[in-house]
Amino acid sequence: MIEIKNRQLQTVAILENAYQVGYEKTFNDIWTANFTLPLSDPKNEECQPFNFVEIKDGEDYIGLFRIIPKHTKKNETTEEVTYTLWHVITTLMDDVLFRYHQTTNWTTRKNIEYILSQQSNVNWVLGECAFTRYFHYSFENENGLLTPLFSIPSPFNEEYEWTYDTTVYPFVLNLVKPSQEPTCEIREMHNQIGIEKEEPNEIVNRIYPLGYGEGVNQLGIEEVNNGIPYVEDAESVSKHGVISYVWIDRRFQDAESLKANAEGLLSKWANPTPMYRIKAGDVSYLTNEDIHKLKCGRIVRCHDSVLGTFDQRIMREAKDDIVESPFEVDLDVGSLTEDIATLQVDMDRKMRINEAYAQGNTHLDTYSYNDNADSNHPAIIRFYLPEELVNVNKLELTYEVDYFRSYGQATEGGGATVTSTGSGGGTVTSTGGGGGTVASSSSGGGTSSSTSSGGGTTETSTAGGNHTHLMFQYVGNTTAPISTPRDFVPQGGTNFRVSLDATAPSDLHTAGGSGNHSHSISVPSHQHDFSTPNHTHSITLNNHTHSITLENHSHDIELPDHVHEIKHGIYKHDTLPSSVELKVDGNLVSSTEDRINIIPYLSKDAGGKILRGQWHEVSIKPNGLGRINANIFGQYFLQSRGGVKV
């Protein structure tokens, strides 16, 4: 039964008059179908371009297709219209991947979901995904999402199968591992009508894979294959000899993915199985048993009296007319010459896509360095390798060691305090000479005065006879009573009054005695002037020495702030360093050649690929003062993409 559905998946017609209804299912490829209507059938009006067509073979659901207008044919002579249908997976061809898209280290599921996320209308979602791989993918200006989608599992080294559920909406896409066990069979005298064996006409057991780029810059697999540019099947080589093939697919920009895909091809091409074209009878209509359902993707066990018994996968299932000949089915079992996993859906479209891909070009660059260096300050040359760099063709270092060079002799300075060393003490002895007669000058006479001080009391003592001295003389009335105070005056002195108990004599005398006595003499402060005449002195010095002992000591010297004028000019050191130490990204380089290839010494990732998107460094360290003149010459291949449009 055939139903026509509009773009909203609503049934608009059931085609009772359809005939020559056929279909073809190819393993991991686009399924196709066809039907014919009488030109006079009014339901031709519902068979609009891109309307959906659901096909059932009895109770067996074949799938959902849509009408492709360019293959619709009207035949006025036979008065019929033939419609060609493609499976609805081709709705993914309605959208594009505009500009450049790249994924790195994403899982298989995430990559598929990314492609499906580019749909304008979400017709498809991912259901089961039985694989987890981490390949890198890149796409640019893809006309349709189907080719990028089908290319995702192409590097796998095991079988996979795309399956669809179009009975629900959005439609469900699955990526599964197909069964490796036989689940159906074909036997002579039972459901086998005819069989032809087609031996493989081409064997390839050595593949040279090439990916993105051109010429010497084209991506190969050497960096991930121990320097070997090919993969091969040793068993096939031993059996058939070397049969080589250069396989080019410029969509691959990652060496690991390119190699994995080549190995997948090699597993099919090195020891291809024969292809069997079998015409069989679909007796499942009568038995309704699963073992009799000969469906695309299943492993069938064939029993033939001539060819023997073998198990192979059904790679193509087709019926020419499910209305007139529902029991006849054509099968391709074994190897197919092409499948979508390796050669894509359509080679013509693939070529158009490749024409849209930006390839890139060769880029030359130099890094120059000229500066002084010594054992503590090496010459450091830094250069950057961008992410867009596809291949490093060449990186060569040349350098020479010259004399240290300066452009000035003195510089500004400032004041400071300078302290001498603490040592310096010791004994210094003069020479033994120096004796003789020395005469002072003849001048020097004159008058000198003593100081004004010097007065005081001096007692003297003398011996003498018995006598008295008159000390006071009475003045006044001598007849007054004795108790009356009387006035006395010292000899030459001032009057004073004393009271006496008895009548005083007319004058007072000291008492007499032996005559011994003393005198107190008071000398007032005074000075003396004396005159010294001009004179000389003669001094005789014997020969002698002097010993002077100095203790350890230091001297502080303070310099005031000051400046020094610069004397301009070029001055060169008079000696060259005798050796240098050369490192690249910290790796010691032992080469003494004039041109040194530094690629082997650059820092790399775990896969041996030179690190991109970061700085690299060359260090040249002389063992003394010197001047380094160096140059790094680089030749790269860059993608002609990246950045933004301005």
XYZ file of C-alpha atoms in Angstrom:
646
model
C 0.000 0.000 0.000
C 1.179 3.497 -0.825
C 0.101 6.576 1.118
C 0.840 10.165 0.162
C 1.473 12.501 3.085
C 1.894 16.248 3.009
C 4.767 18.053 4.657
C 2.905 17.981 7.951
C 2.874 14.166 7.611
C -0.895 14.116 7.182
C -2.226 11.458 4.798
C -3.701 13.153 1.735
C -4.125 10.179 -0.609
C -3.928 6.403 -0.831
C -2.782 5.260 -4.275
C -4.898 2.265 -5.175
C -3.917 2.536 -8.852
C -0.169 2.600 -8.341
C 1.817 -0.078 -10.121
C 5.444 -0.975 -10.794
C 6.115 -0.231 -7.138
C 9.687 -1.100 -6.366
C 12.367 -0.271 -3.804
C 16.088 -0.752 -3.195
C 17.784 -0.728 0.189
C 21.565 -0.513 0.273
C 23.559 -1.064 3.453
C 24.562 2.330 4.914
C 23.464 4.192 1.800
C 20.444 6.135 0.635
C 17.410 3.954 0.013
C 15.349 4.577 -3.098
C 11.877 3.617 -4.362
C 9.611 4.241 -7.310
C 6.023 3.872 -8.435
C 3.893 4.673 -11.494
C 0.414 6.174 -11.779
C -1.844 6.494 -14.776
C -1.626 9.986 -16.161
C -5.392 10.279 -15.781
C -5.384 9.420 -12.076
C -6.604 12.556 -10.210
C -4.396 11.630 -7.272
C -1.431 12.805 -9.285
C -2.360 16.212 -7.864
C -1.340 14.999 -4.417
C 2.016 13.735 -5.625
C 3.652 17.089 -5.182
C 7.449 17.476 -5.072
C 8.883 16.626 -1.634
C 5.627 15.213 -0.347
C 6.154 12.064 1.705
C 5.342 8.549 0.524
C 4.910 5.633 2.917
C 5.410 2.184 1.370
C 4.326 -1.133 2.844
C 4.928 -4.552 1.308
C 1.916 -6.358 2.616
C 2.305 -6.078 6.359
C 6.005 -5.371 6.038
C 6.863 -1.706 6.532
C 9.419 -0.711 3.903
C 9.942 2.900 4.916
C 9.096 6.542 4.409
C 10.285 8.280 1.259
C 9.734 11.600 -0.459
C 9.186 12.565 -4.073
C 12.190 13.908 -5.973
C 10.866 16.257 -8.653
C 13.776 16.122 -11.056
C 13.319 12.372 -11.515
C 9.560 12.505 -12.092
C 8.778 11.475 -15.655
C 5.588 11.965 -17.604
C 5.134 9.739 -20.624
C 2.382 10.975 -22.912
C 2.729 7.942 -25.136
C 2.070 5.433 -22.385
C -0.048 7.930 -20.495
C 1.666 7.361 -17.201
C 3.756 9.217 -14.657
C 6.721 7.580 -12.928
C 7.832 8.988 -9.579
C 11.301 8.463 -8.105
C 11.561 8.504 -4.309
C 14.456 8.936 -1.875
C 14.356 7.910 1.722
C 13.455 10.697 4.142
C 17.009 10.635 5.488
C 17.598 12.943 2.518
C 15.736 15.707 4.338
C 19.148 16.311 5.886
C 20.265 17.478 2.451
C 17.984 20.507 2.728
C 20.337 22.317 5.130
C 23.972 23.308 4.819
C 27.040 23.688 6.961
C 28.017 27.230 6.111
C 31.646 28.224 6.466
C 34.055 26.241 8.619
C 33.122 23.812 11.397
C 35.561 21.811 13.485
C 35.195 19.482 16.460
C 38.051 18.100 18.525
C 37.981 15.162 20.938
C 34.190 14.949 20.985
C 32.408 11.646 21.429
C 30.652 10.043 18.468
C 27.266 10.906 19.951
C 28.186 14.542 20.477
C 29.457 14.840 16.911
C 26.256 13.372 15.467
C 24.120 15.619 17.637
C 26.141 18.626 16.495
C 25.387 17.834 12.849
C 21.699 17.296 13.612
C 21.590 20.589 15.514
C 22.193 22.418 12.228
C 18.726 21.464 10.905
C 16.400 24.367 10.172
C 13.476 22.081 11.014
C 14.276 19.284 13.432
C 13.195 16.277 11.386
C 15.773 13.919 12.913
C 17.024 13.155 16.414
C 19.619 10.658 17.558
C 18.401 7.527 19.282
C 20.901 4.757 19.992
C 24.624 5.325 19.482
C 26.628 2.169 20.139
C 30.073 3.740 19.592
C 32.287 6.124 21.505
C 35.194 7.435 19.494
C 37.170 10.654 19.770
C 38.147 11.545 16.223
C 38.628 15.104 14.998
C 36.242 16.320 12.303
C 36.140 19.427 10.162
C 33.647 20.528 7.541
C 33.418 23.583 5.379
C 30.616 24.848 3.159
C 28.828 21.498 3.012
C 25.753 21.438 0.766
C 23.679 19.231 2.998
C 24.107 17.602 6.394
C 23.908 14.030 5.139
C 27.478 13.690 3.886
C 29.003 15.064 7.114
C 26.691 12.803 9.113
C 27.593 9.647 7.206
C 31.303 10.492 7.358
C 31.414 10.456 11.162
C 31.782 6.653 11.530
C 33.886 6.279 8.384
C 37.197 6.014 10.332
C 35.869 3.135 12.470
C 37.786 -0.128 12.251
C 34.674 -2.228 12.860
C 31.332 -2.604 11.160
C 28.490 -0.251 11.922
C 24.957 0.241 10.613
C 22.626 3.201 10.280
C 19.011 2.335 11.102
C 15.901 4.500 11.042
C 12.550 4.717 12.740
C 10.230 6.803 10.537
C 7.018 5.721 12.212
C 7.480 8.540 14.748
C 8.227 12.225 14.418
C 10.791 13.620 14.751
C 12.332 10.646 12.973
C 14.862 8.639 14.973
C 18.325 7.861 13.677
C 20.418 5.057 15.234
C 24.054 4.066 14.836
C 24.357 0.424 15.921
C 26.691 -2.538 15.759
C 25.202 -5.024 13.292
C 24.873 -8.636 14.280
C 27.692 -10.965 13.241
C 25.543 -14.086 13.510
C 23.432 -15.501 10.636
C 19.752 -14.756 11.229
C 18.246 -15.865 7.903
C 19.020 -18.432 5.233
C 18.760 -19.299 1.555
C 18.601 -22.873 0.347
C 18.384 -24.586 -3.010
C 15.026 -26.045 -3.772
C 13.532 -23.837 -1.080
C 13.849 -20.075 -1.534
C 16.840 -19.831 -3.871
C 15.889 -19.056 -7.469
C 19.321 -18.295 -8.890
C 22.853 -17.382 -7.752
C 25.906 -15.833 -9.411
C 29.339 -15.506 -7.884
C 31.349 -12.442 -8.796
C 35.011 -12.622 -7.827
C 36.626 -9.380 -6.707
C 38.246 -7.770 -9.711
C 40.543 -5.530 -7.692
C 42.729 -6.142 -4.648
C 44.544 -3.405 -2.745
C 46.813 -4.384 0.137
C 48.843 -1.194 0.548
C 47.158 2.207 0.829
C 48.916 5.576 0.778
C 46.341 7.898 2.384
C 46.480 11.637 1.781
C 44.227 14.260 3.295
C 44.043 18.022 3.486
C 46.514 20.231 1.644
C 48.546 20.218 -1.513
C 51.982 19.118 -2.679
C 54.557 18.482 0.027
C 52.155 20.043 2.523
C 49.401 17.494 1.969
C 48.452 15.631 5.121
C 49.814 12.105 5.402
C 50.040 9.564 8.187
C 53.805 9.487 8.771
C 53.606 11.361 12.061
C 51.233 8.763 13.552
C 52.619 5.716 11.757
C 56.309 5.617 12.769
C 57.309 7.638 9.729
C 55.741 5.173 7.273
C 53.422 6.823 4.706
C 51.208 3.787 4.090
C 49.238 1.028 5.775
C 49.263 -2.513 4.434
C 47.907 -5.993 5.053
C 50.872 -8.309 5.568
C 48.868 -11.486 4.897
C 47.558 -10.185 1.599
C 51.006 -8.916 0.601
C 52.450 -12.349 1.313
C 49.719 -13.982 -0.763
C 49.369 -11.585 -3.693
C 52.434 -9.344 -3.546
C 52.290 -5.593 -3.014
C 49.320 -3.947 -4.726
C 49.365 -0.247 -3.872
C 46.801 2.503 -4.115
C 46.968 6.228 -3.370
C 43.734 7.165 -1.619
C 43.035 10.902 -1.366
C 40.309 12.496 0.693
C 41.006 16.161 1.420
C 38.248 16.399 3.979
C 40.555 14.733 6.505
C 42.696 17.192 8.459
C 43.706 14.895 11.299
C 46.335 12.209 10.719
C 44.819 9.771 13.226
C 41.412 9.902 11.540
C 42.985 9.613 8.106
C 44.928 6.525 9.148
C 41.926 4.869 10.805
C 39.807 5.365 7.705
C 42.553 3.918 5.496
C 42.754 0.873 7.749
C 38.993 0.435 7.410
C 39.329 0.472 3.634
C 42.265 -1.907 3.783
C 40.247 -4.474 5.715
C 37.783 -4.583 2.803
C 40.178 -4.205 -0.122
C 43.082 -6.413 0.942
C 41.080 -9.625 1.230
C 37.748 -8.896 -0.427
C 35.096 -11.528 -0.299
C 33.276 -12.512 -3.471
C 29.977 -10.830 -4.165
C 27.009 -13.114 -4.750
C 24.037 -11.930 -6.761
C 21.097 -13.994 -5.584
C 17.528 -14.061 -6.827
C 15.435 -15.467 -4.050
C 11.850 -16.080 -3.175
C 10.446 -14.134 -0.229
C 8.538 -16.972 1.376
C 8.086 -14.990 4.579
C 4.714 -13.993 3.081
C 3.688 -17.627 3.496
C 5.615 -18.764 6.600
C 5.784 -15.449 8.478
C 9.000 -16.787 10.042
C 11.880 -14.492 10.807
C 14.454 -16.871 9.330
C 12.869 -16.348 5.911
C 12.953 -12.543 6.046
C 15.791 -11.580 3.740
C 16.445 -8.011 4.881
C 19.308 -5.621 4.144
C 22.031 -5.740 6.818
C 21.296 -9.264 8.072
C 23.825 -12.116 7.880
C 22.434 -14.812 5.584
C 23.597 -18.413 5.499
C 23.561 -19.729 1.947
C 23.499 -23.428 1.098
C 24.446 -24.245 -2.507
C 25.482 -27.587 -3.965
C 28.154 -25.978 -6.132
C 29.365 -22.999 -4.118
C 29.006 -24.672 -0.771
C 27.773 -23.096 2.448
C 28.859 -19.590 3.397
C 27.755 -16.743 5.637
C 27.709 -13.215 4.232
C 25.950 -9.953 4.951
C 23.083 -8.805 2.737
C 24.394 -5.507 1.378
C 21.513 -4.744 -0.981
C 17.847 -5.764 -0.970
C 15.586 -4.856 -3.901
C 12.183 -5.653 -5.323
C 11.191 -4.502 -8.797
C 7.444 -4.698 -8.284
C 5.823 -5.493 -4.973
C 2.393 -5.390 -6.631
C 2.915 -7.838 -9.480
C 5.879 -9.834 -8.130
C 5.848 -9.561 -4.329
C 7.736 -12.820 -3.858
C 10.758 -12.000 -5.992
C 13.681 -10.283 -4.223
C 17.127 -9.499 -5.556
C 20.036 -9.639 -3.093
C 23.685 -8.602 -3.237
C 25.529 -10.636 -0.624
C 29.178 -10.137 0.360
C 31.361 -7.244 -0.760
C 30.111 -4.140 -2.486
C 32.350 -2.099 -4.712
C 31.404 1.067 -2.821
C 29.591 1.994 0.350
C 28.772 5.245 2.079
C 31.148 4.542 4.936
C 34.208 4.957 2.793
C 33.429 6.680 -0.488
C 30.520 8.924 0.580
C 27.027 9.155 -0.776
C 27.795 10.636 -4.124
C 31.179 11.137 -5.777
C 29.997 14.075 -7.855
C 28.747 15.927 -4.807
C 31.969 15.074 -3.013
C 33.985 16.707 -5.786
C 31.873 19.853 -5.562
C 32.421 19.938 -1.824
C 36.170 19.581 -2.252
C 36.147 22.505 -4.654
C 34.526 24.603 -1.922
C 37.147 23.653 0.633
C 39.854 26.189 1.339
C 43.238 24.539 1.048
C 45.888 27.035 2.126
C 49.365 28.138 1.051
C 53.024 28.070 1.936
C 54.235 30.805 4.257
C 57.836 31.952 4.809
C 58.924 33.751 7.938
C 62.132 34.845 9.679
C 62.968 35.765 13.261
C 66.116 37.919 13.706
C 68.038 38.564 16.923
C 71.083 40.779 17.718
C 72.045 41.502 21.313
C 74.689 41.074 23.995
C 74.735 38.023 26.234
C 76.844 36.367 28.895
C 76.814 33.243 31.056
C 74.119 34.703 33.321
C 72.018 36.369 30.629
C 71.597 34.133 27.566
C 70.174 35.343 24.283
C 66.460 34.375 24.200
C 64.704 34.151 20.812
C 60.948 33.547 21.046
C 58.623 32.757 18.141
C 54.934 31.787 17.900
C 53.344 28.927 15.937
C 49.625 29.569 15.272
C 46.783 27.061 15.504
C 46.081 27.400 11.752
C 49.495 25.972 10.943
C 48.975 22.670 9.115
C 52.549 21.613 8.548
C 56.008 22.772 9.615
C 58.123 22.270 6.496
C 61.314 23.816 7.776
C 62.716 25.586 10.863
C 66.431 26.361 10.664
C 68.617 28.314 13.103
C 71.784 30.148 12.098
C 73.874 32.153 14.568
C 77.329 33.622 15.235
C 79.146 34.899 18.322
C 80.663 38.395 18.037
C 82.509 40.712 20.429
C 80.541 42.233 23.292
C 79.537 45.779 22.309
C 78.742 48.850 24.450
C 77.691 52.371 23.475
C 78.890 54.370 26.529
C 81.892 54.498 28.925
C 80.623 56.321 32.066
C 77.205 56.733 33.580
C 75.603 58.947 36.192
C 76.338 58.300 39.858
C 75.417 59.680 43.317
C 76.945 60.414 46.714
C 77.663 57.699 49.201
C 79.635 56.844 52.289
C 82.643 54.653 51.668
C 84.260 52.841 54.576
C 87.839 51.640 54.326
C 88.774 48.181 55.476
C 89.149 47.538 59.186
C 92.823 46.567 58.897
C 95.669 49.069 58.820
C 97.028 49.051 62.359
C 100.705 48.283 63.110
C 104.066 49.691 64.376
C 105.963 52.231 62.289
C 109.646 52.933 63.131
C 111.441 56.053 61.896
C 115.002 55.869 60.456
C 118.003 55.928 62.779
C 119.294 59.316 61.566
C 118.154 62.737 62.738
C 120.619 63.614 65.523
C 122.560 66.975 65.544
C 122.578 70.504 66.898
C 119.573 72.682 66.318
C 119.684 76.461 67.103
C 116.527 78.427 67.755
C 116.026 81.793 66.093
C 117.771 84.809 67.686
C 114.539 86.693 68.269
C 112.263 86.022 71.247
C 113.163 88.715 73.854
C 110.547 91.046 75.369
C 108.633 92.012 78.483
C 106.348 89.535 80.218
C 103.924 90.037 83.083
C 103.046 87.464 85.704
C 99.415 86.776 86.561
C 97.619 89.121 89.004
C 96.928 86.337 91.475
C 99.483 85.091 93.908
C 98.668 86.959 97.148
C 98.188 85.214 100.572
C 99.272 85.015 104.235
C 102.813 83.965 105.121
C 103.950 83.207 108.657
C 107.579 83.674 109.616
C 109.304 82.922 112.866
C 112.374 84.626 114.354
C 114.297 84.423 117.672
C 114.751 87.476 119.911
C 115.281 88.834 123.582
C 112.644 89.551 126.192
C 110.745 92.731 125.176
C 107.379 94.278 124.674
C 105.699 96.019 121.794
C 103.302 98.936 122.005
C 100.161 97.832 120.342
C 97.498 100.371 121.335
C 97.446 103.824 122.588
C 94.763 105.033 124.970
C 92.797 107.958 123.814
C 90.577 109.942 126.112
C 90.060 110.412 129.865
C 92.556 108.396 131.801
C 90.871 109.181 135.071
C 87.563 107.654 134.270
C 86.485 104.654 136.312
C 87.801 101.411 135.206
C 84.363 100.217 134.319
C 83.915 102.992 131.878
C 84.624 101.947 128.345
C 87.714 103.391 126.991
C 88.874 104.273 123.564
C 92.060 102.865 122.089
C 93.601 103.272 118.779
C 96.126 100.999 117.156
C 99.255 102.556 116.108
C 98.281 104.288 112.850
C 94.834 102.689 113.109
C 91.213 103.604 113.869
C 89.802 104.110 117.375
C 87.977 101.300 119.052
C 86.453 100.866 122.434
C 87.044 98.201 125.012
C 85.708 97.635 128.482
C 88.196 96.766 131.170
C 87.673 95.330 134.571
C 90.459 97.452 136.065
C 91.963 100.713 135.467
C 93.960 100.514 132.293
C 97.422 101.625 132.025
C 98.069 104.631 130.019
C 98.869 102.468 127.097
C 98.609 98.790 126.203
C 101.592 96.639 125.630
C 102.051 92.998 124.747
C 103.326 90.936 127.429
C 107.029 90.388 127.618
C 108.693 86.983 127.363
C 111.588 85.098 126.040
C 111.589 87.179 122.988
C 110.727 84.349 120.606
C 107.797 85.368 118.367
C 106.238 85.081 114.915
C 104.777 87.411 112.382
C 101.824 86.957 110.048
C 102.346 88.772 106.786
C 99.460 89.173 104.340
C 100.499 89.703 100.733
C 97.741 91.052 98.458
C 97.268 89.821 94.865
C 99.844 91.436 92.619
C 101.939 90.886 89.422
C 105.531 91.454 88.391
C 106.853 92.650 85.090
C 110.153 91.229 83.874
C 112.085 91.739 80.619
C 113.762 88.908 78.612
C 116.446 89.994 76.143
C 116.752 88.478 72.618
C 118.595 85.163 72.790
C 119.038 81.720 71.212
C 119.288 78.175 72.480
C 121.440 75.414 71.054
C 119.933 71.934 71.327
C 121.941 68.852 70.561
C 119.940 65.699 69.496
C 121.662 62.347 69.423
C 120.899 59.891 66.586
C 117.584 58.137 67.493
C 114.400 56.415 66.248
C 110.701 56.693 67.062
C 108.286 53.701 67.256
C 104.588 54.490 66.600
C 101.943 51.788 67.142
C 98.630 52.173 65.230
C 95.625 50.050 66.238
C 93.332 48.451 63.597
C 90.946 51.124 62.399
C 88.770 52.255 59.471
C 87.976 55.553 57.830
C 84.530 56.761 56.660
C 84.642 58.763 53.480
C 81.431 60.559 52.453
C 80.972 61.414 48.778
C 78.340 64.042 47.958
C 75.736 63.428 45.187
C 77.320 63.919 41.812
C 76.987 62.907 38.144
C 79.357 61.627 35.504
C 79.145 62.771 31.942
C 78.610 59.993 29.351
C 81.268 59.618 26.760
C 79.429 58.324 23.679
C 80.909 55.834 21.266
C 81.013 52.118 20.375
C 83.305 50.028 22.511
C 84.024 46.338 22.008
C 85.241 43.779 24.476
C 88.653 42.506 23.503
C 87.927 38.761 23.819
C 85.313 36.363 22.435
C 83.501 33.613 24.391
C 85.104 30.236 23.796
C 81.861 28.212 23.815
C 78.059 28.501 23.843
C 75.190 26.389 25.206
C 72.248 26.046 22.793
C 68.752 24.943 23.871
C 65.409 24.758 22.046
C 62.318 24.632 24.297
C 64.651 23.539 27.082
C 66.145 20.667 25.036
C 69.937 20.743 24.679
C 71.187 20.903 21.085
C 74.565 19.337 20.422
C 74.875 20.224 16.732
C 77.683 22.535 15.634
C 76.507 22.941 12.026
C 76.100 26.364 10.446
C 72.391 25.723 9.773
C 70.672 23.736 12.505
C 67.311 22.017 11.991
C 65.505 22.734 15.280
C 62.281 20.802 14.490
C 63.421 17.662 16.411
C 63.972 19.762 19.551
C 60.630 21.649 19.613
C 58.098 20.746 22.320
C 55.480 18.275 21.076
C 52.289 16.630 22.259
C 51.882 12.957 23.161
C 51.393 12.120 19.484
C 54.681 13.752 18.473
C 53.028 16.780 16.871
C 54.679 20.179 17.324
C 52.607 22.216 19.751
C 50.563 24.955 18.097
C 48.991 28.049 19.555
C 51.914 28.810 21.874
C 55.389 30.373 22.053
C 58.579 28.425 21.437
C 62.014 29.495 22.661
C 65.660 29.260 21.543
C 68.323 29.996 24.182
C 71.975 30.756 23.264
C 74.243 31.144 26.325
C 77.955 32.034 25.862
C 80.492 31.309 28.591
C 81.577 34.958 28.716
C 80.774 38.414 27.436
C 79.714 38.251 23.806
C 77.210 39.388 21.200
C 74.791 36.937 19.547
C 73.655 37.463 15.955
C 70.978 34.857 15.117
C 68.230 34.121 12.614
C 65.437 31.517 12.490
C 64.039 30.742 9.057
C 60.614 29.066 8.936
C 58.628 27.552 6.109
C 55.024 26.616 6.978
C 51.821 25.530 5.319
C 48.818 27.472 6.626
C 45.114 26.956 6.139
C 43.429 29.754 4.218
C 40.790 30.045 6.904
C 40.488 31.353 10.415
C 39.774 34.728 11.918
C 36.715 36.793 11.090
C 35.540 38.550 7.983
C 36.269 42.274 8.158
